[in-house]
mmCIF file of C-alpha atoms in Angstrom:
data_model
loop_
_atom_site.group_PDB
_atom_site.id
_atom_site.type_symbol
_atom_site.label_atom_id
_atom_site.label_comp_id
_atom_site.label_asym_id
_atom_site.label_seq_id
_atom_site.Cartn_x
_atom_site.Cartn_y
_atom_site.Cartn_z
ATOM 1 C CA UNK A 1 -7.815 -19.378 -4.040
ATOM 2 C CA UNK A 2 -4.926 -17.497 -5.555
ATOM 3 C CA UNK A 3 -1.365 -18.562 -4.781
ATOM 4 C CA UNK A 4 1.581 -16.289 -5.521
ATOM 5 C CA UNK A 5 5.151 -17.508 -5.400
ATOM 6 C CA UNK A 6 8.042 -15.060 -5.397
ATOM 7 C CA UNK A 7 11.745 -15.671 -5.995
ATOM 8 C CA UNK A 8 14.385 -15.114 -4.849
ATOM 9 C CA UNK A 9 13.750 -14.466 -1.160
ATOM 10 C CA UNK A 10 16.992 -12.502 -0.909
ATOM 11 C CA UNK A 11 18.983 -10.738 -3.579
ATOM 12 C CA UNK A 12 22.275 -8.908 -3.237
ATOM 13 C CA UNK A 13 23.685 -6.849 -6.095
ATOM 14 C CA UNK A 14 26.432 -4.342 -6.623
ATOM 15 C CA UNK A 15 25.452 -0.735 -7.138
ATOM 16 C CA UNK A 16 24.819 -0.135 -10.831
ATOM 17 C CA UNK A 17 23.894 -3.725 -11.587
ATOM 18 C CA UNK A 18 20.402 -4.899 -12.487
ATOM 19 C CA UNK A 19 18.045 -6.794 -10.190
ATOM 20 C CA UNK A 20 15.294 -9.146 -11.301
ATOM 21 C CA UNK A 21 12.535 -10.559 -9.109
ATOM 22 C CA UNK A 22 10.097 -13.137 -10.425
ATOM 23 C CA UNK A 23 6.579 -14.135 -9.401
ATOM 24 C CA UNK A 24 4.131 -16.768 -10.515
ATOM 25 C CA UNK A 25 0.408 -16.888 -9.860
ATOM 26 C CA UNK A 26 -2.164 -19.619 -10.096
ATOM 27 C CA UNK A 27 -5.555 -18.014 -10.703
ATOM 28 C CA UNK A 28 -6.221 -17.028 -14.299
ATOM 29 C CA UNK A 29 -8.928 -14.648 -13.036
ATOM 30 C CA UNK A 30 -6.259 -12.347 -11.576
ATOM 31 C CA UNK A 31 -5.949 -9.333 -13.818
ATOM 32 C CA UNK A 32 -3.895 -6.752 -11.961
ATOM 33 C CA UNK A 33 -0.303 -7.194 -10.820
ATOM 34 C CA UNK A 34 1.271 -4.497 -8.648
ATOM 35 C CA UNK A 35 4.734 -4.374 -7.151
ATOM 36 C CA UNK A 36 5.395 -2.791 -3.785
ATOM 37 C CA UNK A 37 8.504 -1.580 -2.015
ATOM 38 C CA UNK A 38 8.501 -1.779 1.760
ATOM 39 C CA UNK A 39 11.130 -0.160 3.930
ATOM 40 C CA UNK A 40 11.669 -1.239 7.514
ATOM 41 C CA UNK A 41 8.846 -0.208 9.809
ATOM 42 C CA UNK A 42 6.766 1.319 7.015
ATOM 43 C CA UNK A 43 3.810 0.338 4.903
ATOM 44 C CA UNK A 44 4.241 -0.914 1.326
ATOM 45 C CA UNK A 45 4.521 1.665 -1.416
ATOM 46 C CA UNK A 46 3.317 0.981 -4.952
ATOM 47 C CA UNK A 47 6.217 1.322 -7.382
ATOM 48 C CA UNK A 48 4.761 -0.059 -10.608
ATOM 49 C CA UNK A 49 1.807 -2.102 -11.764
ATOM 50 C CA UNK A 50 0.611 -3.917 -14.848
ATOM 51 C CA UNK A 51 -2.745 -5.105 -16.072
ATOM 52 C CA UNK A 52 -3.407 -8.415 -17.739
ATOM 53 C CA UNK A 53 -3.939 -6.879 -21.179
ATOM 54 C CA UNK A 54 -0.403 -5.477 -21.237
ATOM 55 C CA UNK A 55 2.844 -7.388 -21.622
ATOM 56 C CA UNK A 56 5.362 -4.841 -20.445
ATOM 57 C CA UNK A 57 5.517 -1.505 -18.675
ATOM 58 C CA UNK A 58 8.446 0.725 -17.886
ATOM 59 C CA UNK A 59 8.929 3.680 -15.570
ATOM 60 C CA UNK A 60 12.457 5.073 -15.617
ATOM 61 C CA UNK A 61 14.707 2.428 -14.005
ATOM 62 C CA UNK A 62 11.852 0.074 -13.190
ATOM 63 C CA UNK A 63 10.077 -2.269 -15.579
ATOM 64 C CA UNK A 64 7.576 -5.070 -15.208
ATOM 65 C CA UNK A 65 6.837 -7.856 -17.665
ATOM 66 C CA UNK A 66 3.829 -10.151 -17.682
ATOM 67 C CA UNK A 67 3.387 -13.500 -19.390
ATOM 68 C CA UNK A 68 -0.295 -14.226 -18.978
ATOM 69 C CA UNK A 69 -0.088 -17.629 -20.632
ATOM 70 C CA UNK A 70 2.623 -18.845 -18.292
ATOM 71 C CA UNK A 71 1.146 -16.930 -15.347
ATOM 72 C CA UNK A 72 4.339 -15.210 -14.372
ATOM 73 C CA UNK A 73 5.490 -11.636 -14.047
ATOM 74 C CA UNK A 74 8.806 -10.047 -13.232
ATOM 75 C CA UNK A 75 10.221 -6.831 -11.823
ATOM 76 C CA UNK A 76 13.388 -5.416 -13.357
ATOM 77 C CA UNK A 77 15.397 -2.670 -11.689
ATOM 78 C CA UNK A 78 18.293 -1.281 -13.696
ATOM 79 C CA UNK A 79 21.213 0.827 -12.508
ATOM 80 C CA UNK A 80 20.488 -0.084 -8.890
ATOM 81 C CA UNK A 81 21.292 2.379 -6.139
ATOM 82 C CA UNK A 82 21.750 1.831 -2.389
ATOM 83 C CA UNK A 83 18.389 3.508 -1.768
ATOM 84 C CA UNK A 84 16.739 0.710 -3.741
ATOM 85 C CA UNK A 85 17.548 -1.600 -0.818
ATOM 86 C CA UNK A 86 14.231 -2.726 0.675
ATOM 87 C CA UNK A 87 11.773 -5.601 0.665
ATOM 88 C CA UNK A 88 9.823 -5.947 -2.567
ATOM 89 C CA UNK A 89 6.459 -7.688 -2.794
ATOM 90 C CA UNK A 90 4.565 -8.752 -5.861
ATOM 91 C CA UNK A 91 0.817 -9.240 -5.761
ATOM 92 C CA UNK A 92 -1.966 -10.617 -7.899
ATOM 93 C CA UNK A 93 -5.384 -9.028 -7.640
ATOM 94 C CA UNK A 94 -8.788 -10.046 -8.864
ATOM 95 C CA UNK A 95 -11.582 -7.779 -10.033
ATOM 96 C CA UNK A 96 -12.929 -7.494 -6.484
ATOM 97 C CA UNK A 97 -9.672 -5.846 -5.517
ATOM 98 C CA UNK A 98 -8.573 -8.667 -3.273
ATOM 99 C CA UNK A 99 -4.800 -9.031 -3.437
ATOM 100 C CA UNK A 100 -2.628 -12.030 -2.753
ATOM 101 C CA UNK A 101 0.967 -11.154 -1.961
ATOM 102 C CA UNK A 102 4.190 -12.983 -2.602
ATOM 103 C CA UNK A 103 6.472 -13.713 0.325
ATOM 104 C CA UNK A 104 8.769 -10.827 -0.483
ATOM 105 C CA UNK A 105 12.342 -10.339 -1.709
ATOM 106 C CA UNK A 106 14.919 -8.570 0.409
ATOM 107 C CA UNK A 107 17.070 -6.589 -2.004
ATOM 108 C CA UNK A 108 20.429 -5.316 -0.839
ATOM 109 C CA UNK A 109 22.374 -2.985 -3.083
ATOM 110 C CA UNK A 110 25.987 -2.760 -2.038
ATOM 111 C CA UNK A 111 27.794 0.534 -2.671
ATOM 112 C CA UNK B 1 -0.961 11.020 -5.105
ATOM 113 C CA UNK B 2 -3.466 9.422 -2.771
ATOM 114 C CA UNK B 3 -2.487 9.443 0.882
ATOM 115 C CA UNK B 4 -3.569 7.047 3.582
ATOM 116 C CA UNK B 5 -2.810 8.058 7.125
ATOM 117 C CA UNK B 6 -2.575 5.397 9.834
ATOM 118 C CA UNK B 7 -2.324 6.094 13.553
ATOM 119 C CA UNK B 8 -0.766 5.371 15.884
ATOM 120 C CA UNK B 9 2.511 4.264 14.365
ATOM 121 C CA UNK B 10 3.498 2.416 17.500
ATOM 122 C CA UNK B 11 1.586 1.335 20.577
ATOM 123 C CA UNK B 12 2.558 -0.600 23.670
ATOM 124 C CA UNK B 13 -0.217 -1.905 25.879
ATOM 125 C CA UNK B 14 -0.799 -4.256 28.759
ATOM 126 C CA UNK B 15 -2.311 -7.667 28.245
ATOM 127 C CA UNK B 16 -6.107 -7.553 28.459
ATOM 128 C CA UNK B 17 -6.539 -4.006 27.229
ATOM 129 C CA UNK B 18 -8.023 -2.929 23.902
ATOM 130 C CA UNK B 19 -6.242 -0.941 21.238
ATOM 131 C CA UNK B 20 -7.778 1.079 18.408
ATOM 132 C CA UNK B 21 -5.952 1.767 15.156
ATOM 133 C CA UNK B 22 -7.228 4.376 12.723
ATOM 134 C CA UNK B 23 -6.863 4.444 8.966
ATOM 135 C CA UNK B 24 -7.842 7.589 7.081
ATOM 136 C CA UNK B 25 -7.857 8.380 3.394
ATOM 137 C CA UNK B 26 -6.847 12.039 3.233
ATOM 138 C CA UNK B 27 -7.606 13.070 -0.319
ATOM 139 C CA UNK B 28 -9.992 10.493 -1.705
ATOM 140 C CA UNK B 29 -13.058 8.540 -0.708
ATOM 141 C CA UNK B 30 -12.167 4.986 0.193
ATOM 142 C CA UNK B 31 -15.108 2.751 -0.553
ATOM 143 C CA UNK B 32 -13.061 -0.283 0.415
ATOM 144 C CA UNK B 33 -10.361 -0.646 3.018
ATOM 145 C CA UNK B 34 -8.305 -3.698 3.829
ATOM 146 C CA UNK B 35 -6.554 -4.648 7.059
ATOM 147 C CA UNK B 36 -3.439 -6.787 7.141
ATOM 148 C CA UNK B 37 -1.156 -8.308 9.699
ATOM 149 C CA UNK B 38 2.536 -8.748 9.088
ATOM 150 C CA UNK B 39 5.017 -10.703 11.191
ATOM 151 C CA UNK B 40 8.744 -9.951 10.967
ATOM 152 C CA UNK B 41 10.270 -10.948 7.649
ATOM 153 C CA UNK B 42 6.962 -12.279 6.390
ATOM 154 C CA UNK B 43 4.412 -11.195 3.849
ATOM 155 C CA UNK B 44 1.187 -9.301 4.419
ATOM 156 C CA UNK B 45 -1.665 -11.459 5.586
ATOM 157 C CA UNK B 46 -5.129 -10.146 4.792
ATOM 158 C CA UNK B 47 -7.318 -10.060 7.878
ATOM 159 C CA UNK B 48 -10.494 -8.455 6.607
ATOM 160 C CA UNK B 49 -12.115 -6.368 3.915
ATOM 161 C CA UNK B 50 -14.110 -3.375 5.008
ATOM 162 C CA UNK B 51 -16.739 -1.657 2.864
ATOM 163 C CA UNK B 52 -18.185 1.667 3.936
ATOM 164 C CA UNK B 53 -21.483 1.284 5.705
ATOM 165 C CA UNK B 54 -21.494 -2.491 5.835
ATOM 166 C CA UNK B 55 -20.045 -5.234 7.993
ATOM 167 C CA UNK B 56 -16.485 -6.275 7.379
ATOM 168 C CA UNK B 57 -15.693 -9.562 5.688
ATOM 169 C CA UNK B 58 -13.123 -11.539 7.650
ATOM 170 C CA UNK B 59 -10.647 -14.025 6.265
ATOM 171 C CA UNK B 60 -10.742 -17.583 7.480
ATOM 172 C CA UNK B 61 -9.147 -17.967 10.874
ATOM 173 C CA UNK B 62 -9.491 -14.309 11.871
ATOM 174 C CA UNK B 63 -11.693 -13.830 14.939
ATOM 175 C CA UNK B 64 -14.198 -11.085 14.193
ATOM 176 C CA UNK B 65 -14.985 -10.588 17.878
ATOM 177 C CA UNK B 66 -11.330 -10.017 18.643
ATOM 178 C CA UNK B 67 -10.529 -7.766 15.709
ATOM 179 C CA UNK B 68 -13.399 -5.312 15.449
ATOM 180 C CA UNK B 69 -13.509 -3.319 12.243
ATOM 181 C CA UNK B 70 -15.624 -0.257 11.679
ATOM 182 C CA UNK B 71 -15.876 1.642 8.386
ATOM 183 C CA UNK B 72 -18.408 4.290 9.287
ATOM 184 C CA UNK B 73 -17.380 6.867 6.707
ATOM 185 C CA UNK B 74 -15.759 7.009 3.299
ATOM 186 C CA UNK B 75 -12.534 8.300 4.808
ATOM 187 C CA UNK B 76 -12.142 6.375 8.042
ATOM 188 C CA UNK B 77 -11.833 2.760 9.066
ATOM 189 C CA UNK B 78 -10.796 1.558 12.492
ATOM 190 C CA UNK B 79 -9.427 -1.723 13.753
ATOM 191 C CA UNK B 80 -9.847 -2.470 17.449
ATOM 192 C CA UNK B 81 -7.857 -5.299 18.954
ATOM 193 C CA UNK B 82 -9.925 -6.330 21.950
ATOM 194 C CA UNK B 83 -8.456 -7.915 25.059
ATOM 195 C CA UNK B 84 -5.016 -7.925 23.494
ATOM 196 C CA UNK B 85 -2.533 -10.652 24.397
ATOM 197 C CA UNK B 86 1.186 -10.985 23.645
ATOM 198 C CA UNK B 87 0.445 -13.203 20.642
ATOM 199 C CA UNK B 88 -1.420 -10.276 19.079
ATOM 200 C CA UNK B 89 1.833 -8.336 18.906
ATOM 201 C CA UNK B 90 2.452 -7.632 15.247
ATOM 202 C CA UNK B 91 2.661 -4.963 12.552
ATOM 203 C CA UNK B 92 -0.827 -4.000 11.385
ATOM 204 C CA UNK B 93 -1.308 -2.250 8.050
ATOM 205 C CA UNK B 94 -4.336 -0.827 6.293
ATOM 206 C CA UNK B 95 -4.883 -0.091 2.642
ATOM 207 C CA UNK B 96 -7.608 1.735 0.785
ATOM 208 C CA UNK B 97 -8.958 1.954 -2.707
ATOM 209 C CA UNK B 98 -11.381 4.288 -4.384
ATOM 210 C CA UNK B 99 -14.417 2.720 -6.004
ATOM 211 C CA UNK B 100 -13.536 0.078 -8.564
ATOM 212 C CA UNK B 101 -10.020 1.448 -9.036
ATOM 213 C CA UNK B 102 -7.354 -1.202 -8.888
ATOM 214 C CA UNK B 103 -4.627 0.688 -7.072
ATOM 215 C CA UNK B 104 -4.251 0.187 -3.357
ATOM 216 C CA UNK B 105 -2.759 2.862 -1.159
ATOM 217 C CA UNK B 106 -1.232 1.732 2.094
ATOM 218 C CA UNK B 107 -0.970 3.299 5.486
ATOM 219 C CA UNK B 108 2.373 3.482 7.235
ATOM 220 C CA UNK B 109 1.549 0.651 9.609
ATOM 221 C CA UNK B 110 1.139 0.271 13.359
ATOM 222 C CA UNK B 111 3.554 -1.736 15.462
ATOM 223 C CA UNK B 112 1.570 -3.248 18.330
ATOM 224 C CA UNK B 113 3.450 -4.644 21.303
ATOM 225 C CA UNK B 114 1.407 -6.328 24.033
ATOM 226 C CA UNK B 115 3.221 -6.840 27.322
#
């Protein structure tokens, strides 16, 4: 089955700095890679996603890159704000819609 | 955007009782719903996949007789934790997708505490 590894497990940055979270996956059949933000006591919220036929996608301060050959994808948050503090999960999904999640990254943005 | 409503948000029950958690898609038809379990500071663990009108598919190690899943309509799936015990205490989350669409929309989660 699919295996997703996510790094780092914790990340602390100063407000205004950039944050980068990286994930690798093992199954070449995975073709959809979403990123979720989860705040304490809440369900995950989709913040950006990318499909396997695209190398990069950007939405305001958030961007995701995908290297299909190397089987890794990354989340980039620029100009971080304290409200960006949360747990971020990457996932790899197959065509059946079954998702495998990374272990999560706790991002802390210090004012 | 698509909204998935999950209730209750928090439930405390006595050991041996059963608890039902509801997951509703409010503005779209969810042909597939997924149920997850999440322990503190850990990732989401898929428990089962639920397709409308058919039996749920459970992941390895998940007891189907303990975690009963019903997906009787295109907008509602329920998870019933039967004869709950303290080790069943966890955060349970559902997600839903429409047809073959890739995006998953998550409920807000249910914190189950079994005394």
